[in-house]
CSV table of N, CA and C in Angstrom, one decimal:
chain,number,residue,atom,x,y,z
A,1,LYS,N,22.1,-20.9,46.8
A,1,LYS,CA,21.6,-22.0,46.2
A,1,LYS,C,20.2,-21.8,45.4
A,2,ILE,N,20.2,-22.2,44.0
A,2,ILE,CA,19.2,-21.9,43.1
A,2,ILE,C,18.1,-23.2,43.4
A,3,PRO,N,16.9,-22.9,43.8
A,3,PRO,CA,16.0,-24.0,44.0
A,3,PRO,C,15.7,-24.7,42.6
A,4,ALA,N,15.5,-25.9,42.6
A,4,ALA,CA,15.3,-26.7,41.5
A,4,ALA,C,13.8,-26.8,41.0
A,5,MET,N,13.6,-26.7,39.7
A,5,MET,CA,12.2,-26.5,39.2
A,5,MET,C,11.5,-27.8,39.4
A,6,SER,N,10.2,-27.6,39.6
A,6,SER,CA,9.2,-28.8,39.8
A,6,SER,C,9.0,-29.3,38.3
A,7,ARG,N,8.7,-30.5,38.2
A,7,ARG,CA,8.1,-31.2,37.0
A,7,ARG,C,7.3,-30.2,36.1
A,8,LYS,N,6.2,-29.7,36.8
A,8,LYS,CA,5.2,-28.9,36.2
A,8,LYS,C,5.9,-27.6,35.6
A,9,GLU,N,6.7,-27.1,36.3
A,9,GLU,CA,7.4,-25.8,35.9
A,9,GLU,C,8.3,-26.1,34.7
A,10,GLY,N,8.9,-27.2,34.9
A,10,GLY,CA,9.8,-27.8,33.6
A,10,GLY,C,9.0,-27.9,32.4
A,11,ARG,N,7.9,-28.4,32.5
A,11,ARG,CA,7.0,-28.7,31.3
A,11,ARG,C,6.5,-27.5,30.9
A,12,LEU,N,6.1,-26.4,31.6
A,12,LEU,CA,5.6,-25.3,31.2
A,12,LEU,C,6.8,-24.4,30.4
A,13,MET,N,7.9,-24.4,31.0
A,13,MET,CA,9.0,-23.8,30.4
A,13,MET,C,9.2,-24.5,29.0
A,14,ARG,N,9.3,-25.8,28.8
A,14,ARG,CA,9.5,-26.3,27.6
A,14,ARG,C,8.4,-26.0,26.5
A,15,TRP,N,7.1,-26.0,26.9
A,15,TRP,CA,5.9,-25.5,26.2
A,15,TRP,C,6.2,-24.0,25.6
A,16,ALA,N,6.5,-23.3,26.7
A,16,ALA,CA,6.7,-21.8,26.2
A,16,ALA,C,7.7,-21.7,25.3
A,17,ALA,N,8.9,-22.4,25.5
A,17,ALA,CA,10.0,-22.4,24.5
A,17,ALA,C,9.5,-22.9,23.1
A,18,LEU,N,8.8,-24.0,23.1
A,18,LEU,CA,8.3,-24.5,21.9
A,18,LEU,C,7.4,-23.4,21.1
A,19,ILE,N,6.5,-22.8,21.9
A,19,ILE,CA,5.6,-21.9,21.3
A,19,ILE,C,6.5,-20.8,20.7
A,20,VAL,N,7.5,-20.1,21.5
A,20,VAL,CA,8.2,-19.1,21.1
A,20,VAL,C,8.9,-19.4,19.7
A,21,VAL,N,9.5,-20.7,19.6
A,21,VAL,CA,10.1,-21.2,18.4
A,21,VAL,C,9.3,-21.2,17.3
A,22,ALA,N,8.0,-21.9,17.5
A,22,ALA,CA,6.9,-21.9,16.3
A,22,ALA,C,6.6,-20.6,16.1
A,23,LEU,N,6.4,-19.6,16.7
A,23,LEU,CA,6.0,-18.2,16.4
A,23,LEU,C,7.1,-17.6,15.6
A,24,LEU,N,8.3,-17.9,16.0
A,24,LEU,CA,9.5,-17.3,15.2
A,24,LEU,C,9.5,-17.9,13.7
A,25,VAL,N,9.2,-19.1,13.6
A,25,VAL,CA,9.3,-19.9,12.4
A,25,VAL,C,8.1,-19.3,11.5
A,26,LEU,N,7.0,-19.1,12.1
A,26,LEU,CA,5.7,-18.6,11.3
A,26,LEU,C,6.0,-17.1,10.9
A,27,ALA,N,6.5,-16.4,11.7
A,27,ALA,CA,6.9,-15.1,11.3
A,27,ALA,C,7.8,-15.0,10.3
A,28,GLY,N,8.8,-15.9,10.3
A,28,GLY,CA,9.9,-15.9,9.1
A,28,GLY,C,9.1,-16.3,7.8
A,29,CYS,N,8.1,-17.1,8.0
A,29,CYS,CA,7.5,-17.6,6.7
A,29,CYS,C,6.6,-16.5,6.1
A,30,SER,N,6.1,-15.7,6.9
A,30,SER,CA,5.1,-14.8,6.5
A,30,SER,C,5.7,-13.7,5.6
A,31,ARG,N,6.9,-13.4,5.8
A,31,ARG,CA,7.6,-12.4,4.9
A,31,ARG,C,8.0,-13.0,3.5
A,32,HIS,N,7.5,-12.4,2.6
A,32,HIS,CA,8.0,-12.8,1.3
A,32,HIS,C,9.1,-12.0,0.8
A,33,LYS,N,10.1,-12.6,0.4
A,33,LYS,CA,11.3,-11.9,-0.2
A,33,LYS,C,11.0,-11.5,-1.6
A,34,PRO,N,11.0,-10.4,-2.1
A,34,PRO,CA,10.7,-10.0,-3.4
A,34,PRO,C,11.9,-10.5,-4.3
A,35,PRO,N,11.8,-10.6,-5.7
A,35,PRO,CA,12.8,-11.1,-6.4
A,35,PRO,C,13.8,-9.9,-6.6
A,36,VAL,N,15.0,-10.2,-6.8
A,36,VAL,CA,16.0,-9.1,-6.9
A,36,VAL,C,16.5,-9.3,-8.4
A,37,GLY,N,16.6,-7.8,-9.0
A,37,GLY,CA,17.1,-7.9,-10.4
A,37,GLY,C,16.6,-6.6,-10.9
A,38,HIS,N,16.8,-6.7,-12.4
A,38,HIS,CA,16.5,-5.6,-13.3
A,38,HIS,C,15.5,-6.3,-14.4
A,39,TRP,N,14.6,-5.4,-14.6
A,39,TRP,CA,13.5,-5.8,-15.8
A,39,TRP,C,13.5,-4.6,-16.6
A,40,GLU,N,13.1,-4.9,-17.8
A,40,GLU,CA,12.7,-3.7,-18.8
A,40,GLU,C,11.4,-4.4,-19.7
A,41,GLY,N,10.7,-3.3,-20.1
A,41,GLY,CA,9.6,-3.6,-21.0
A,41,GLY,C,9.0,-2.5,-21.8
A,42,THR,N,8.1,-2.7,-22.7
A,42,THR,CA,7.5,-1.7,-23.4
A,42,THR,C,6.0,-2.1,-23.7
A,43,TYR,N,5.2,-1.0,-24.0
A,43,TYR,CA,3.9,-1.2,-24.3
A,43,TYR,C,3.6,-0.3,-25.4
A,44,GLU,N,2.8,-0.7,-26.4
A,44,GLU,CA,2.3,0.1,-27.4
A,44,GLU,C,0.9,-0.2,-27.8
A,45,SER,N,0.1,0.8,-28.0
A,45,SER,CA,-1.3,0.7,-28.6
A,45,SER,C,-1.4,1.8,-29.7
A,46,SER,N,-2.7,1.8,-30.2
A,46,SER,CA,-2.8,3.0,-31.2
A,46,SER,C,-2.7,4.3,-30.7
A,47,ASP,N,-2.7,4.6,-29.4
A,47,ASP,CA,-2.6,5.9,-28.9
A,47,ASP,C,-1.6,6.1,-27.7
A,48,THR,N,-0.8,5.1,-27.3
A,48,THR,CA,0.0,5.0,-26.2
A,48,THR,C,1.3,4.5,-26.5
A,49,ILE,N,2.5,4.8,-26.0
A,49,ILE,CA,3.6,4.2,-26.1
A,49,ILE,C,4.4,4.5,-24.9
A,50,ILE,N,4.9,3.3,-24.2
A,50,ILE,CA,5.6,3.3,-22.9
A,50,ILE,C,6.9,2.5,-22.9
A,51,ALA,N,7.8,3.0,-22.3
A,51,ALA,CA,9.2,2.3,-22.1
A,51,ALA,C,9.3,2.2,-20.6
A,52,ALA,N,9.8,1.1,-20.1
A,52,ALA,CA,9.8,0.9,-18.6
A,52,ALA,C,11.1,0.3,-18.1
A,53,TRP,N,11.8,0.8,-17.1
A,53,TRP,CA,12.9,0.0,-16.4
A,53,TRP,C,12.5,-0.2,-14.8
A,54,LEU,N,12.9,-1.4,-14.5
A,54,LEU,CA,12.5,-1.7,-13.1
A,54,LEU,C,13.6,-2.3,-12.4
A,55,GLU,N,14.1,-1.9,-11.2
A,55,GLU,CA,14.9,-2.4,-10.4
A,55,GLU,C,14.6,-2.8,-9.0
A,56,ILE,N,14.8,-4.1,-8.7
A,56,ILE,CA,14.5,-4.3,-7.1
A,56,ILE,C,15.8,-4.8,-6.5
A,57,GLY,N,16.2,-4.0,-5.5
A,57,GLY,CA,17.5,-4.3,-4.8
A,57,GLY,C,17.5,-5.4,-3.8
A,58,LYS,N,18.6,-5.7,-3.4
A,58,LYS,CA,18.6,-6.9,-2.2
A,58,LYS,C,18.0,-6.4,-1.1
A,59,ASP,N,17.8,-5.1,-0.9
A,59,ASP,CA,17.2,-4.5,0.4
A,59,ASP,C,15.8,-4.5,0.3
A,60,GLY,N,15.3,-4.9,-1.0
A,60,GLY,CA,13.6,-5.0,-1.3
A,60,GLY,C,13.2,-3.6,-1.8
A,61,LEU,N,14.1,-2.6,-1.9
A,61,LEU,CA,13.6,-1.3,-2.4
A,61,LEU,C,13.4,-1.3,-3.9
A,62,VAL,N,12.6,-0.7,-4.5
A,62,VAL,CA,12.1,-0.6,-5.8
A,62,VAL,C,12.3,0.7,-6.5
A,63,ARG,N,12.9,0.6,-7.6
A,63,ARG,CA,13.1,1.8,-8.5
A,63,ARG,C,12.3,1.5,-9.8
A,64,VAL,N,11.4,2.5,-10.2
A,64,VAL,CA,10.7,2.2,-11.5
A,64,VAL,C,10.6,3.5,-12.2
A,65,SER,N,10.9,3.5,-13.4
A,65,SER,CA,10.6,4.6,-14.4
A,65,SER,C,9.8,4.1,-15.7
A,66,ALA,N,8.8,4.8,-16.0
A,66,ALA,CA,8.1,4.4,-17.1
A,66,ALA,C,7.5,5.6,-17.8
A,67,PRO,N,8.3,6.3,-18.6
A,67,PRO,CA,7.8,7.5,-19.4
A,67,PRO,C,6.8,7.0,-20.4
A,68,ASP,N,5.8,7.8,-20.7
A,68,ASP,CA,4.8,7.5,-21.6
A,68,ASP,C,4.3,8.6,-22.4
A,69,THR,N,3.8,8.3,-23.6
A,69,THR,CA,3.1,9.3,-24.5
A,69,THR,C,1.7,8.7,-24.7
A,70,THR,N,0.7,9.5,-24.4
A,70,THR,CA,-0.7,8.9,-24.6
A,70,THR,C,-1.6,9.6,-25.6
A,71,THR,N,-1.0,10.6,-26.4
A,71,THR,CA,-1.6,11.5,-27.3
A,71,THR,C,-1.3,11.1,-28.7
A,72,ILE,N,-1.2,9.9,-28.9
A,72,ILE,CA,-0.8,9.6,-30.4
A,72,ILE,C,-2.1,9.4,-31.2
A,73,GLY,N,-2.2,10.1,-32.2
A,73,GLY,CA,-3.5,10.2,-33.2
A,73,GLY,C,-3.3,9.1,-34.1
A,74,PRO,N,-4.5,8.8,-34.7
A,74,PRO,CA,-4.6,7.8,-35.9
A,74,PRO,C,-3.8,8.2,-37.1
A,75,GLU,N,-3.5,9.4,-37.2
A,75,GLU,CA,-2.7,10.0,-38.3
A,75,GLU,C,-1.2,9.8,-38.2
A,76,THR,N,-0.8,9.4,-37.0
A,76,THR,CA,0.7,9.3,-36.7
A,76,THR,C,1.3,8.2,-37.7
A,77,THR,N,2.3,8.6,-38.3
A,77,THR,CA,3.0,7.7,-39.2
A,77,THR,C,3.9,6.9,-38.5
A,78,GLU,N,4.5,5.8,-39.0
A,78,GLU,CA,5.4,4.9,-38.5
A,78,GLU,C,6.7,5.6,-38.1
A,79,ALA,N,7.1,6.6,-38.9
A,79,ALA,CA,8.3,7.3,-38.7
A,79,ALA,C,8.2,8.2,-37.4
A,80,GLU,N,6.9,8.9,-37.3
A,80,GLU,CA,6.7,9.5,-36.1
A,80,GLU,C,6.6,8.7,-34.9
A,81,ARG,N,6.1,7.4,-34.9
A,81,ARG,CA,6.0,6.6,-33.9
A,81,ARG,C,7.4,6.2,-33.5
A,82,GLN,N,8.3,6.0,-34.4
A,82,GLN,CA,9.6,5.6,-34.1
A,82,GLN,C,10.4,6.8,-33.2
A,83,SER,N,10.1,7.9,-33.6
A,83,SER,CA,10.5,9.1,-33.1
A,83,SER,C,10.1,9.3,-31.7
A,84,ILE,N,8.8,9.0,-31.4
A,84,ILE,CA,8.3,8.9,-30.0
A,84,ILE,C,9.0,7.7,-29.2
A,85,ARG,N,9.2,6.5,-29.8
A,85,ARG,CA,9.9,5.6,-29.1
A,85,ARG,C,11.4,5.9,-28.6
A,86,GLU,N,12.0,6.6,-29.5
A,86,GLU,CA,13.3,7.1,-29.1
A,86,GLU,C,13.3,8.1,-28.0
A,87,GLU,N,12.2,9.1,-28.2
A,87,GLU,CA,12.0,10.0,-27.0
A,87,GLU,C,11.8,9.3,-25.6
A,88,MET,N,11.0,8.2,-25.6
A,88,MET,CA,10.7,7.5,-24.4
A,88,MET,C,12.1,7.0,-23.9
A,89,VAL,N,12.9,6.3,-24.8
A,89,VAL,CA,14.2,5.7,-24.4
A,89,VAL,C,15.1,6.8,-23.8
A,90,ALA,N,15.1,7.9,-24.3
A,90,ALA,CA,15.9,9.0,-24.0
A,90,ALA,C,15.6,9.6,-22.6
A,91,ARG,N,14.2,9.7,-22.5
A,91,ARG,CA,13.6,9.9,-21.2
A,91,ARG,C,14.1,9.0,-20.1
A,92,LEU,N,14.0,7.7,-20.4
A,92,LEU,CA,14.3,6.7,-19.5
A,92,LEU,C,15.9,6.9,-18.9
A,93,ALA,N,16.7,7.1,-20.0
A,93,ALA,CA,18.2,7.1,-19.7
A,93,ALA,C,18.6,8.4,-19.0
A,94,SER,N,17.9,9.5,-19.3
A,94,SER,CA,18.2,10.8,-18.7
A,94,SER,C,17.6,10.9,-17.2
A,95,GLY,N,16.6,10.2,-17.0
A,95,GLY,CA,15.9,10.4,-15.7
A,95,GLY,C,16.2,9.3,-14.7
A,96,TRP,N,16.8,8.2,-15.1
A,96,TRP,CA,17.0,7.1,-14.2
A,96,TRP,C,17.8,7.4,-12.9
A,97,ASN,N,18.9,8.2,-13.1
A,97,ASN,CA,19.7,8.6,-11.8
A,97,ASN,C,18.9,9.3,-11.0
A,98,ASN,N,17.7,9.9,-11.2
A,98,ASN,CA,16.8,10.7,-10.3
A,98,ASN,C,15.8,9.9,-9.8
A,99,VAL,N,15.6,8.7,-10.2
A,99,VAL,CA,14.4,7.9,-9.5
A,99,VAL,C,14.9,7.4,-8.1
A,100,GLU,N,14.1,7.7,-7.1
A,100,GLU,CA,14.3,7.3,-5.8
A,100,GLU,C,13.7,5.9,-5.5
A,101,PRO,N,14.6,5.1,-4.8
A,101,PRO,CA,14.2,3.8,-4.4
A,101,PRO,C,13.0,3.9,-3.4
A,102,ARG,N,12.0,3.2,-3.5
A,102,ARG,CA,10.8,3.2,-2.6
A,102,ARG,C,10.5,1.8,-2.1
A,103,LYS,N,9.9,1.9,-0.9
A,103,LYS,CA,9.4,0.5,-0.3
A,103,LYS,C,8.1,0.2,-0.8
A,104,MET,N,8.0,-1.1,-1.0
A,104,MET,CA,6.7,-1.6,-1.6
A,104,MET,C,6.3,-2.8,-0.6
A,105,ASP,N,5.0,-3.1,-0.4
A,105,ASP,CA,4.5,-4.2,0.3
A,105,ASP,C,4.6,-5.3,-0.8
A,106,PHE,N,5.1,-6.5,-0.4
A,106,PHE,CA,5.0,-7.7,-1.3
A,106,PHE,C,4.4,-8.8,-0.7
A,107,ASP,N,3.4,-9.5,-1.2
A,107,ASP,CA,2.8,-10.6,-0.6
A,107,ASP,C,3.1,-12.1,-1.3
A,108,GLY,N,4.2,-12.0,-2.1
A,108,GLY,CA,4.5,-13.2,-2.8
A,108,GLY,C,4.3,-13.1,-4.2
A,109,ASP,N,3.3,-12.3,-4.7
A,109,ASP,CA,3.0,-12.2,-6.1
A,109,ASP,C,2.6,-10.9,-6.5
A,110,THR,N,2.2,-10.0,-5.5
A,110,THR,CA,1.7,-8.6,-5.8
A,110,THR,C,2.5,-7.6,-4.9
A,111,PHE,N,2.9,-6.8,-5.8
A,111,PHE,CA,3.6,-5.4,-5.0
A,111,PHE,C,2.6,-4.4,-5.1
A,112,ARG,N,2.4,-3.7,-3.7
A,112,ARG,CA,1.6,-2.5,-3.6
A,112,ARG,C,2.4,-1.5,-2.8
A,113,LYS,N,1.8,-0.2,-3.0
A,113,LYS,CA,2.4,1.0,-2.3
A,113,LYS,C,2.1,0.5,-0.7
A,114,PRO,N,2.9,0.9,0.2
A,114,PRO,CA,2.8,0.6,1.7
A,114,PRO,C,1.4,0.8,2.1
A,115,GLY,N,0.7,-0.1,2.5
A,115,GLY,CA,-0.8,0.0,2.9
A,115,GLY,C,-1.8,0.3,1.9
A,116,GLY,N,-1.2,0.2,0.5
A,116,GLY,CA,-2.1,0.5,-0.6
A,116,GLY,C,-2.9,-0.8,-1.0
A,117,PHE,N,-3.8,-0.6,-1.9
A,117,PHE,CA,-4.8,-1.5,-2.5
A,117,PHE,C,-4.4,-1.9,-4.0
A,118,ALA,N,-4.1,-0.9,-4.7
A,118,ALA,CA,-3.9,-1.2,-6.2
A,118,ALA,C,-2.7,-1.8,-6.3
A,119,PRO,N,-2.6,-3.0,-7.2
A,119,PRO,CA,-1.4,-3.5,-7.6
A,119,PRO,C,-0.4,-2.6,-8.5
A,120,GLN,N,0.9,-2.7,-8.1
A,120,GLN,CA,1.9,-1.7,-8.9
A,120,GLN,C,2.8,-2.8,-9.8
A,121,MET,N,2.9,-4.0,-9.3
A,121,MET,CA,3.6,-4.9,-10.2
A,121,MET,C,3.1,-6.3,-9.8
A,122,LYS,N,3.2,-7.2,-10.6
A,122,LYS,CA,2.8,-8.6,-10.3
A,122,LYS,C,3.9,-9.6,-10.7
A,123,TRP,N,4.1,-10.6,-9.8
A,123,TRP,CA,5.4,-11.4,-10.1
A,123,TRP,C,4.7,-12.8,-10.1
A,124,ASN,N,5.2,-13.5,-11.1
A,124,ASN,CA,4.8,-15.0,-11.4
A,124,ASN,C,6.1,-15.7,-11.2
A,125,ALA,N,6.3,-16.3,-9.8
A,125,ALA,CA,7.5,-16.9,-9.5
A,125,ALA,C,7.8,-18.1,-10.4
A,126,LYS,N,6.8,-18.8,-10.6
A,126,LYS,CA,6.9,-20.1,-11.5
A,126,LYS,C,7.5,-19.8,-12.9
A,127,LYS,N,7.0,-18.8,-13.4
A,127,LYS,CA,7.3,-18.4,-14.8
A,127,LYS,C,8.6,-17.4,-14.9
A,128,LYS,N,8.8,-16.9,-13.6
A,128,LYS,CA,9.8,-15.8,-13.5
A,128,LYS,C,9.4,-14.6,-14.4
A,129,GLN,N,8.1,-14.3,-14.3
A,129,GLN,CA,7.6,-13.2,-15.1
A,129,GLN,C,7.2,-12.0,-14.2
A,130,MET,N,7.7,-10.8,-14.5
A,130,MET,CA,7.4,-9.6,-13.9
A,130,MET,C,6.4,-8.8,-14.7
A,131,THR,N,5.3,-8.2,-14.3
A,131,THR,CA,4.5,-7.4,-15.0
A,131,THR,C,4.3,-6.2,-14.3
A,132,LEU,N,4.6,-4.9,-14.9
A,132,LEU,CA,4.3,-3.7,-14.1
A,132,LEU,C,2.9,-3.2,-14.5
A,133,VAL,N,2.2,-2.7,-13.5
A,133,VAL,CA,0.7,-2.3,-13.6
A,133,VAL,C,0.8,-0.8,-13.6
A,134,LEU,N,0.4,-0.1,-14.7
A,134,LEU,CA,0.4,1.4,-14.8
A,134,LEU,C,-1.0,1.9,-14.8
A,135,TYR,N,-1.2,3.2,-14.1
A,135,TYR,CA,-2.5,3.7,-14.1
A,135,TYR,C,-2.3,5.1,-14.8
A,136,LEU,N,-2.8,5.3,-16.0
A,136,LEU,CA,-2.7,6.6,-16.6
A,136,LEU,C,-3.9,7.4,-16.6
A,137,GLY,N,-4.2,8.4,-15.9
A,137,GLY,CA,-5.4,9.0,-15.8
A,137,GLY,C,-6.5,8.2,-15.1
A,138,ALA,N,-7.6,8.3,-15.8
A,138,ALA,CA,-8.9,7.6,-15.4
A,138,ALA,C,-9.1,6.3,-16.3
A,139,ASN,N,-8.1,6.1,-16.9
A,139,ASN,CA,-8.0,4.8,-17.9
A,139,ASN,C,-8.0,3.5,-17.1
A,140,PRO,N,-8.4,2.4,-17.7
A,140,PRO,CA,-8.0,1.1,-16.9
A,140,PRO,C,-6.6,0.9,-16.8
A,141,ALA,N,-6.2,0.0,-15.9
A,141,ALA,CA,-4.9,-0.3,-15.7
A,141,ALA,C,-4.1,-0.8,-17.0
A,142,LEU,N,-2.9,-0.5,-17.2
A,142,LEU,CA,-2.2,-1.1,-18.4
A,142,LEU,C,-1.2,-2.1,-17.7
A,143,TYR,N,-1.1,-3.3,-18.3
A,143,TYR,CA,-0.2,-4.4,-17.9
A,143,TYR,C,1.0,-4.4,-18.9
A,144,VAL,N,2.1,-4.1,-18.3
A,144,VAL,CA,3.3,-4.0,-19.2
A,144,VAL,C,4.1,-5.2,-18.7
A,145,PRO,N,4.4,-6.3,-19.8
A,145,PRO,CA,5.2,-7.4,-19.4
A,145,PRO,C,6.6,-7.0,-19.4
A,146,MET,N,7.4,-7.4,-18.4
A,146,MET,CA,8.8,-7.0,-18.3
A,146,MET,C,9.7,-8.3,-18.6
A,147,ARG,N,10.8,-8.0,-19.1
A,147,ARG,CA,11.8,-9.1,-19.3
A,147,ARG,C,13.0,-9.0,-18.4
A,148,ALA,N,13.5,-10.0,-17.7
A,148,ALA,CA,14.6,-9.8,-16.9
A,148,ALA,C,15.8,-9.6,-17.8
A,149,VAL,N,16.7,-8.7,-17.2
A,149,VAL,CA,18.0,-8.1,-17.9
A,149,VAL,C,19.1,-8.2,-16.9
A,150,ASP,N,20.3,-8.4,-17.3
A,150,ASP,CA,21.5,-8.2,-16.4
A,150,ASP,C,21.7,-6.7,-16.4
A,151,GLU,N,21.6,-5.9,-17.5
A,151,GLU,CA,21.8,-4.5,-17.5
A,151,GLU,C,20.8,-4.0,-18.6
A,152,PHE,N,20.2,-2.8,-18.2
A,152,PHE,CA,19.2,-2.2,-19.0
A,152,PHE,C,19.8,-1.9,-20.5
A,153,SER,N,19.1,-2.3,-21.6
A,153,SER,CA,19.6,-1.9,-22.8
A,153,SER,C,19.4,-0.5,-23.3
A,154,ALA,N,20.1,-0.2,-24.3
A,154,ALA,CA,20.0,1.1,-24.9
A,154,ALA,C,18.8,1.4,-25.6
A,155,ASP,N,17.9,0.3,-25.9
A,155,ASP,CA,16.7,0.4,-26.6
A,155,ASP,C,15.8,-0.8,-26.2
A,156,PRO,N,15.0,-0.6,-25.2
A,156,PRO,CA,14.1,-1.8,-24.8
A,156,PRO,C,13.1,-2.2,-25.9
A,157,PHE,N,12.8,-1.2,-26.9
A,157,PHE,CA,12.0,-1.7,-28.0
A,157,PHE,C,12.5,-2.6,-28.9
A,158,MET,N,13.8,-2.7,-28.9
A,158,MET,CA,14.6,-3.6,-29.8
A,158,MET,C,14.2,-5.1,-29.4
A,159,HIS,N,13.8,-5.2,-28.2
A,159,HIS,CA,13.8,-6.6,-27.5
A,159,HIS,C,12.2,-6.8,-27.2
A,160,ALA,N,11.3,-6.0,-27.7
A,160,ALA,CA,10.0,-6.0,-27.2
A,160,ALA,C,9.2,-7.4,-27.6
A,161,SER,N,9.7,-8.1,-28.6
A,161,SER,CA,9.0,-9.3,-29.1
A,161,SER,C,9.4,-10.5,-28.3
A,162,GLU,N,10.7,-10.3,-27.5
A,162,GLU,CA,11.2,-11.5,-26.9
A,162,GLU,C,10.4,-12.0,-25.6
């Protein structure tokens, strides 16, 4: 025969169960699910051209490729700049299958390398806007606005103004 619980033991068991449920709920809330999808974007300045593709899978793993050219001189013609854009697009397409998915820490709006400090991507959930953060050498970070796409386009520069 199993002895009956006293009132005090019953109350303690209910409180313990309540605390466990509360902790589970809090633990579930503390993990932010990253947005899932594909984004592409470009960046251009007087000396830099970048084309970028970004994919976040349902498992939260991130694939990103952002080939760049940072040695564009002031004498570079528009035809030469167009050739550089085409080269960036070709490098995106040819290298994408070799991009390994990686884990990132996500706090609800900022992606960082696991245990890292520097932002790698910023997500504005209200605006559904992703921004890729790139660090090229000792230069300040570059913020590349990304646009959501169902599939990567053949030329992300064609949509740069959208």
